[in-house]
Amino acid sequence: MSLPFLRSAVVQLAAYTPHVESADDPSPAALDILDTNECPYDLPKALKEKLAWQLHNDIAANRYPDGGHGALKEAIAQYVTETAAGASFSADHISVGNGSDELIRSLLIATCLGGAGSVLVADPTFSMYGILARTLGIPVITVGRSEDTFEVDLSAAQQAIGHPQTPPVRVVFMVHPNSPTGNALTAAEVAWLEALPSDILVVVDEAYFEFSQQTTVANVLTRPNWVVMRTFSKAFRLAAYRVGYAVANPALAQALEKVRLPYNLPSLTQAAAQLALAHRQELLAVVTEIQQQRRELASAIAQNTPLRLWPSDANFLYGRPPAQPEQPLKTELERWFNRLRVQGTLVRHTGGGLRITIGTPEENQRTLAHLQQV
């Protein structure tokens, strides 16, 4: 149906699909879900019971949630300070979003909307930067990465920054470590970002920080144009609750507060995030196991399958099958993806490769067995 009141750019967009569905294949409920980089472990039962108690005793369903997220921001600032090697942060440095996606959208609204700017990304990378920019009518400039290391083509990036264009580049998005390829920013990439002019916002997405233990967050204190995003959806096991946060100069954090939606985080969501932070040592203890499982699965895949893997600093692996004569890589990737799904393993086909989330030991064993059957 034609709806003439819709913007043409919106009509041409494809909706984000977290799980590829097919009537002929098993439903996601029957699969090992290894395509969204979640933690394979749920919250412990005792913490769920505490959260349920709060829902029944502390949260009034007829009242709006804390619109300023005051207590949650204080708890986040304390955690960020712990991870920042000597740097100190306060609640004024924090803005909280309904997932990092909302924060990305708020950053774009605050910087580029209305023809004020364009964004620069290095593909392959997290797709939502480009998707959200295009929904807002913001131009997206794309540069490539090395085929061997997936390092950003800094020469092309610098050329894009320096090229006179309308609108000019106002935001550069980088993931540290990158998704889907798993590589952390190099010293050269960080130095290039640090050298960008002050009228360009640098957004470093550290969604996988807990797995890499590499951060640029201290730059927030010395560079007003530097913002770090993190999430509770990965190591903290709260993907169902949708909590992301930005660490930024207080003036930038306040700007994000101006453009976000009111009451954007439900009371139960805020309670879950605060509970997770209060029990962070218990929840994050599983990170060591996931890192070990990543190493073991990578070694087993390398020894027992033809899939080429790249080093990863995150909770996933990225790989590509060997080239086939007269067979495009995309076709071969689709074959691997579909064969894995039919066997019961759901991975992500993205960025010219397959991204495999590290699951439980049992899931990882099944993944290896299914890869060997492709």
Short mmCIF file of C-alpha atoms in Angstrom, two decimals:
data_model
loop_
_atom_site.label_atom_id
_atom_site.label_comp_id
_atom_site.label_asym_id
_atom_site.label_seq_id
_atom_site.Cartn_x
_atom_site.Cartn_y
_atom_site.Cartn_z
CA MET A 1 0.00 0.00 0.00
CA SER A 2 1.26 3.45 -0.89
CA LEU A 3 1.23 5.97 1.97
CA PRO A 4 2.03 9.34 0.37
CA PHE A 5 2.51 11.09 3.71
CA LEU A 6 5.60 8.99 4.52
CA ARG A 7 9.08 10.31 3.79
CA SER A 8 10.58 8.52 0.80
CA ALA A 9 13.74 7.78 2.78
CA VAL A 10 11.68 5.87 5.36
CA VAL A 11 9.83 3.89 2.69
CA GLN A 12 13.15 2.73 1.25
CA LEU A 13 14.55 1.58 4.61
CA ALA A 14 14.57 -2.06 5.70
CA ALA A 15 13.41 -2.74 9.26
CA TYR A 16 15.97 -4.15 11.67
CA THR A 17 15.46 -7.90 12.09
CA PRO A 18 17.21 -9.42 15.13
CA HIS A 19 16.48 -13.02 14.09
CA VAL A 20 16.06 -14.13 10.48
CA GLU A 21 12.83 -16.11 10.30
CA SER A 22 11.80 -18.83 7.88
CA ALA A 23 8.71 -21.02 7.76
CA ASP A 24 10.85 -23.96 6.63
CA ASP A 25 13.45 -23.80 9.42
CA PRO A 26 13.28 -24.26 13.19
CA SER A 27 11.89 -21.31 15.13
CA PRO A 28 14.36 -19.30 17.26
CA ALA A 29 12.87 -20.94 20.37
CA ALA A 30 14.25 -24.29 19.20
CA LEU A 31 17.72 -22.94 18.46
CA ASP A 32 20.91 -22.09 20.30
CA ILE A 33 20.60 -18.29 20.06
CA LEU A 34 24.17 -17.25 19.26
CA ASP A 35 23.51 -14.28 16.99
CA THR A 36 22.90 -11.34 19.34
CA ASN A 37 25.96 -11.37 21.63
CA GLU A 38 23.98 -11.75 24.84
CA CYS A 39 25.41 -13.37 27.95
CA PRO A 40 24.49 -17.08 27.85
CA TYR A 41 23.55 -17.03 31.54
CA ASP A 42 20.40 -15.56 33.08
CA LEU A 43 20.39 -13.61 36.33
CA PRO A 44 20.86 -15.89 39.35
CA LYS A 45 17.60 -16.98 40.96
CA ALA A 46 18.37 -15.10 44.17
CA LEU A 47 18.74 -11.80 42.29
CA LYS A 48 15.53 -12.42 40.36
CA GLU A 49 13.76 -12.95 43.67
CA LYS A 50 15.16 -9.67 45.01
CA LEU A 51 13.98 -7.89 41.88
CA ALA A 52 10.54 -9.49 42.19
CA TRP A 53 10.37 -8.33 45.80
CA GLN A 54 11.13 -4.78 44.69
CA LEU A 55 8.44 -4.98 42.03
CA HIS A 56 5.83 -6.04 44.59
CA ASN A 57 6.90 -3.79 47.47
CA ASP A 58 8.78 -0.73 46.19
CA ILE A 59 7.40 0.03 42.73
CA ALA A 60 4.01 1.68 42.40
CA ALA A 61 2.56 0.79 39.01
CA ASN A 62 0.47 3.97 38.93
CA ARG A 63 3.50 6.25 39.30
CA TYR A 64 5.94 7.34 36.63
CA PRO A 65 9.55 6.17 37.06
CA ASP A 66 12.37 8.40 38.26
CA GLY A 67 12.72 10.64 35.22
CA GLY A 68 16.19 11.83 36.15
CA HIS A 69 17.67 8.39 36.94
CA GLY A 70 19.48 9.96 39.89
CA ALA A 71 20.30 6.86 41.94
CA LEU A 72 21.19 4.83 38.85
CA LYS A 73 23.52 7.54 37.53
CA GLU A 74 25.35 7.65 40.87
CA ALA A 75 25.84 3.87 40.80
CA ILE A 76 27.02 3.92 37.18
CA ALA A 77 29.48 6.74 37.87
CA GLN A 78 30.99 4.74 40.73
CA TYR A 79 31.39 1.68 38.49
CA VAL A 80 32.93 3.71 35.64
CA THR A 81 35.39 5.26 38.09
CA GLU A 82 36.43 1.75 39.17
CA THR A 83 37.19 0.87 35.55
CA ALA A 84 38.99 4.10 34.63
CA ALA A 85 42.49 3.64 36.15
CA GLY A 86 42.76 6.76 38.28
CA ALA A 87 40.06 8.89 36.63
CA SER A 88 36.99 9.94 38.60
CA PHE A 89 33.44 10.44 37.36
CA SER A 90 30.23 11.79 38.87
CA ALA A 91 26.57 11.44 38.00
CA ASP A 92 26.91 14.65 35.95
CA HIS A 93 29.01 12.69 33.43
CA ILE A 94 26.27 10.08 32.87
CA SER A 95 23.24 9.92 30.59
CA VAL A 96 21.09 6.78 30.56
CA GLY A 97 19.13 5.43 27.60
CA ASN A 98 16.59 2.76 26.78
CA GLY A 99 19.38 0.68 25.31
CA SER A 100 22.39 2.22 23.59
CA ASP A 101 20.21 2.64 20.50
CA GLU A 102 18.35 5.49 22.19
CA LEU A 103 21.64 7.13 23.09
CA ILE A 104 22.86 6.86 19.50
CA ARG A 105 19.64 8.49 18.33
CA SER A 106 19.93 11.25 20.94
CA LEU A 107 23.53 11.95 19.93
CA LEU A 108 22.46 12.23 16.29
CA ILE A 109 19.57 14.54 17.14
CA ALA A 110 21.86 16.74 19.22
CA THR A 111 24.55 17.04 16.54
CA CYS A 112 23.41 16.35 12.99
CA LEU A 113 19.66 16.83 12.62
CA GLY A 114 18.28 19.38 10.18
CA GLY A 115 21.25 19.31 7.85
CA ALA A 116 23.72 20.26 10.59
CA GLY A 117 26.05 17.35 9.97
CA SER A 118 26.83 13.90 8.63
CA VAL A 119 28.33 10.84 10.35
CA LEU A 120 31.39 8.74 9.55
CA VAL A 121 31.53 4.97 10.11
CA ALA A 122 34.02 2.28 9.13
CA ASP A 123 32.37 -0.84 7.70
CA PRO A 124 31.89 -3.54 8.69
CA THR A 125 30.62 -2.27 12.03
CA PHE A 126 27.47 -2.06 14.17
CA SER A 127 24.65 -1.42 11.71
CA MET A 128 22.47 0.77 13.94
CA TYR A 129 24.66 3.86 13.48
CA GLY A 130 23.78 3.98 9.80
CA ILE A 131 20.21 2.79 10.26
CA LEU A 132 19.35 5.41 12.89
CA ALA A 133 21.11 8.18 10.97
CA ARG A 134 19.15 7.40 7.82
CA THR A 135 15.82 7.33 9.68
CA LEU A 136 16.61 10.92 10.68
CA GLY A 137 17.65 11.96 7.18
CA ILE A 138 21.31 12.28 8.19
CA PRO A 139 23.95 11.41 5.54
CA VAL A 140 26.27 8.50 6.33
CA ILE A 141 29.84 8.48 5.01
CA THR A 142 31.46 5.05 4.97
CA VAL A 143 35.12 4.12 4.83
CA GLY A 144 36.61 0.65 4.71
CA ARG A 145 38.80 -1.55 6.87
CA SER A 146 41.83 -3.71 6.19
CA GLU A 147 40.83 -7.16 4.92
CA ASP A 148 43.57 -8.73 7.03
CA THR A 149 43.19 -6.96 10.39
CA PHE A 150 39.95 -4.96 10.08
CA GLU A 151 41.80 -1.83 11.17
CA VAL A 152 40.16 1.35 9.92
CA ASP A 153 41.48 2.78 6.66
CA LEU A 154 42.72 5.93 8.37
CA SER A 155 43.89 7.49 5.12
CA ALA A 156 40.38 7.24 3.67
CA ALA A 157 38.88 8.41 6.97
CA GLN A 158 41.12 11.47 7.07
CA GLN A 159 40.30 12.24 3.46
CA ALA A 160 36.58 12.01 4.25
CA ILE A 161 36.98 14.34 7.23
CA GLY A 162 38.99 16.86 5.23
CA HIS A 163 36.81 16.77 2.12
CA PRO A 164 34.60 19.86 1.83
CA GLN A 165 31.03 18.66 1.88
CA THR A 166 27.58 19.72 2.92
CA PRO A 167 26.78 18.87 5.61
CA PRO A 168 30.23 18.38 7.18
CA VAL A 169 31.14 15.36 9.28
CA ARG A 170 30.03 16.06 12.84
CA VAL A 171 30.18 12.57 14.42
CA VAL A 172 32.59 9.64 14.10
CA PHE A 173 31.38 6.30 15.48
CA MET A 174 33.86 3.60 16.51
CA VAL A 175 33.23 0.33 18.38
CA HIS A 176 35.93 -0.81 20.82
CA PRO A 177 36.16 -3.78 20.25
CA ASN A 178 34.39 -3.69 16.92
CA SER A 179 31.27 -5.64 16.09
CA PRO A 180 31.13 -7.89 14.13
CA THR A 181 34.90 -8.36 13.73
CA GLY A 182 35.98 -8.37 17.40
CA ASN A 183 39.15 -6.27 17.07
CA ALA A 184 39.92 -3.53 19.59
CA LEU A 185 41.04 -0.07 18.52
CA THR A 186 44.77 0.13 17.84
CA ALA A 187 47.03 2.82 19.26
CA ALA A 188 47.12 4.43 15.80
CA GLU A 189 43.32 4.48 15.57
CA VAL A 190 42.97 6.02 19.04
CA ALA A 191 45.63 8.62 18.19
CA TRP A 192 43.74 9.53 15.01
CA LEU A 193 40.51 9.96 16.95
CA GLU A 194 42.27 12.08 19.57
CA ALA A 195 43.64 14.34 16.82
CA LEU A 196 40.22 15.11 15.33
CA PRO A 197 39.13 18.75 15.58
CA SER A 198 36.95 19.77 18.50
CA ASP A 199 33.92 20.38 16.25
CA ILE A 200 33.68 16.62 15.53
CA LEU A 201 32.15 14.38 18.19
CA VAL A 202 34.00 11.11 18.80
CA VAL A 203 31.68 8.30 19.93
CA VAL A 204 33.47 5.19 21.21
CA ASP A 205 31.03 2.34 21.76
CA GLU A 206 32.41 0.07 24.49
CA ALA A 207 29.52 -2.39 24.61
CA TYR A 208 32.01 -5.24 25.08
CA PHE A 209 34.31 -3.49 27.55
CA GLU A 210 33.85 -6.10 30.27
CA PHE A 211 35.24 -8.75 27.92
CA SER A 212 38.13 -6.69 26.51
CA GLN A 213 39.05 -4.60 29.59
CA GLN A 214 40.25 -1.91 27.17
CA THR A 215 38.74 1.54 27.52
CA THR A 216 39.16 5.13 26.35
CA VAL A 217 36.84 6.55 29.01
CA ALA A 218 39.54 8.72 30.65
CA ASN A 219 39.53 10.84 27.47
CA VAL A 220 36.09 12.11 28.47
CA LEU A 221 37.74 14.19 31.22
CA THR A 222 40.15 15.99 28.88
CA ARG A 223 38.23 16.07 25.59
CA PRO A 224 34.73 17.64 25.59
CA ASN A 225 34.09 16.07 22.16
CA TRP A 226 34.63 12.49 23.44
CA VAL A 227 31.81 10.22 24.60
CA VAL A 228 31.93 6.56 25.61
CA MET A 229 28.86 4.34 25.43
CA ARG A 230 28.40 1.13 27.41
CA THR A 231 25.55 -1.27 28.07
CA PHE A 232 24.01 -3.63 30.61
CA SER A 233 22.89 -5.99 27.82
CA LYS A 234 26.08 -8.03 27.54
CA ALA A 235 28.20 -8.97 30.58
CA PHE A 236 25.60 -7.69 33.06
CA ARG A 237 22.94 -10.07 31.66
CA LEU A 238 20.17 -7.46 31.34
CA ALA A 239 19.39 -7.54 27.61
CA ALA A 240 15.68 -7.92 28.41
CA TYR A 241 15.70 -4.65 30.36
CA ARG A 242 17.33 -2.40 27.71
CA VAL A 243 19.76 -0.19 29.63
CA GLY A 244 22.61 1.69 27.99
CA TYR A 245 24.60 4.64 29.26
CA ALA A 246 26.87 7.35 27.94
CA VAL A 247 29.87 8.80 29.77
CA ALA A 248 30.46 12.34 28.55
CA ASN A 249 31.45 15.86 29.44
CA PRO A 250 28.71 17.20 31.76
CA ALA A 251 27.61 19.75 29.16
CA LEU A 252 27.19 17.02 26.55
CA ALA A 253 25.45 14.74 29.05
CA GLN A 254 23.02 17.58 29.77
CA ALA A 255 22.39 18.03 26.04
CA LEU A 256 21.47 14.35 25.80
CA GLU A 257 19.05 14.83 28.69
CA LYS A 258 17.34 17.60 26.70
CA VAL A 259 16.65 15.50 23.60
CA ARG A 260 15.79 12.10 25.08
CA LEU A 261 12.21 11.06 25.72
CA PRO A 262 10.81 11.70 29.23
CA TYR A 263 10.53 8.76 31.62
CA ASN A 264 12.50 6.65 29.16
CA LEU A 265 13.49 3.94 31.65
CA PRO A 266 10.75 2.00 33.49
CA SER A 267 11.06 1.69 37.25
CA LEU A 268 11.73 -2.06 37.08
CA THR A 269 14.48 -1.49 34.52
CA GLN A 270 16.20 1.05 36.76
CA ALA A 271 15.87 -1.32 39.72
CA ALA A 272 17.39 -4.17 37.69
CA ALA A 273 20.39 -2.06 36.63
CA GLN A 274 21.01 -0.87 40.20
CA LEU A 275 20.73 -4.44 41.48
CA ALA A 276 23.19 -5.65 38.84
CA LEU A 277 25.70 -2.97 39.81
CA ALA A 278 25.31 -3.80 43.50
CA HIS A 279 26.13 -7.44 42.69
CA ARG A 280 28.63 -6.76 39.90
CA GLN A 281 31.37 -8.95 41.32
CA GLU A 282 29.04 -11.96 41.24
CA LEU A 283 27.64 -11.22 37.78
CA LEU A 284 30.94 -10.32 36.13
CA ALA A 285 32.67 -13.41 37.51
CA VAL A 286 31.34 -15.26 34.46
CA VAL A 287 33.43 -13.06 32.13
CA THR A 288 36.54 -15.13 32.80
CA GLU A 289 34.69 -18.31 31.82
CA ILE A 290 33.38 -16.74 28.61
CA GLN A 291 36.89 -15.56 27.68
CA GLN A 292 38.21 -19.08 28.24
CA GLN A 293 35.36 -20.59 26.24
CA ARG A 294 36.13 -18.13 23.43
CA ARG A 295 39.74 -19.27 23.31
CA GLU A 296 38.80 -22.95 23.41
CA LEU A 297 36.10 -22.64 20.74
CA ALA A 298 38.39 -20.61 18.47
CA SER A 299 41.12 -23.22 18.78
CA ALA A 300 38.71 -26.09 18.10
CA ILE A 301 37.19 -24.35 15.05
CA ALA A 302 40.66 -23.64 13.64
CA GLN A 303 41.69 -27.28 14.07
CA ASN A 304 38.49 -28.96 12.90
CA THR A 305 36.81 -26.74 10.30
CA PRO A 306 37.88 -24.71 7.24
CA LEU A 307 36.39 -21.52 8.72
CA ARG A 308 38.92 -18.69 8.96
CA LEU A 309 38.66 -16.85 12.27
CA TRP A 310 40.04 -13.49 13.37
CA PRO A 311 41.30 -12.68 16.89
CA SER A 312 38.53 -11.38 19.16
CA ASP A 313 38.50 -9.20 22.27
CA ALA A 314 34.73 -9.56 22.70
CA ASN A 315 32.25 -12.32 23.59
CA PHE A 316 31.98 -13.55 20.01
CA LEU A 317 34.02 -14.88 17.12
CA TYR A 318 34.01 -13.66 13.52
CA GLY A 319 34.87 -15.93 10.63
CA ARG A 320 34.61 -16.57 6.92
CA PRO A 321 34.49 -19.83 4.96
CA PRO A 322 37.16 -20.50 2.32
CA ALA A 323 36.56 -19.15 -1.16
CA GLN A 324 34.86 -21.53 -3.58
CA PRO A 325 35.48 -21.56 -7.36
CA GLU A 326 32.89 -19.44 -9.15
CA GLN A 327 30.96 -19.03 -5.90
CA PRO A 328 30.44 -15.53 -4.47
CA LEU A 329 31.34 -15.18 -0.78
CA LYS A 330 27.79 -14.03 0.01
CA THR A 331 26.34 -17.24 -1.44
CA GLU A 332 28.76 -19.39 0.54
CA LEU A 333 28.01 -17.46 3.74
CA GLU A 334 24.29 -17.99 3.21
CA ARG A 335 24.91 -21.71 2.78
CA TRP A 336 26.85 -21.91 6.05
CA PHE A 337 24.26 -19.79 7.86
CA ASN A 338 21.34 -21.90 6.65
CA ARG A 339 23.09 -25.21 7.34
CA LEU A 340 23.86 -24.11 10.91
CA ARG A 341 20.29 -22.97 11.45
CA VAL A 342 18.81 -26.22 10.18
CA GLN A 343 21.03 -28.08 12.65
CA GLY A 344 19.97 -25.85 15.54
CA THR A 345 22.59 -23.09 15.80
CA LEU A 346 21.62 -19.50 15.00
CA VAL A 347 24.54 -17.18 14.17
CA ARG A 348 24.65 -13.73 12.60
CA HIS A 349 25.40 -13.33 8.90
CA THR A 350 26.77 -9.79 8.81
CA GLY A 351 29.69 -7.70 7.63
CA GLY A 352 30.78 -10.22 5.03
CA GLY A 353 31.19 -13.02 7.57
CA LEU A 354 29.60 -15.10 10.31
CA ARG A 355 29.51 -13.78 13.87
CA ILE A 356 29.19 -16.48 16.53
CA THR A 357 28.33 -15.52 20.10
CA ILE A 358 30.14 -17.48 22.80
CA GLY A 359 27.52 -19.57 24.59
CA THR A 360 27.55 -22.07 27.39
CA PRO A 361 30.07 -24.92 27.13
CA GLU A 362 27.26 -27.18 25.89
CA GLU A 363 26.17 -24.68 23.24
CA ASN A 364 29.75 -24.22 22.11
CA GLN A 365 30.20 -27.97 21.72
CA ARG A 366 27.07 -28.13 19.58
CA THR A 367 28.29 -25.15 17.54
CA LEU A 368 31.56 -26.93 16.80
CA ALA A 369 29.76 -30.15 15.85
CA HIS A 370 27.36 -28.26 13.57
CA LEU A 371 30.20 -26.34 11.90
CA GLN A 372 31.90 -29.65 11.14
CA GLN A 373 28.73 -30.84 9.39
CA VAL A 374 28.43 -27.88 7.00
#
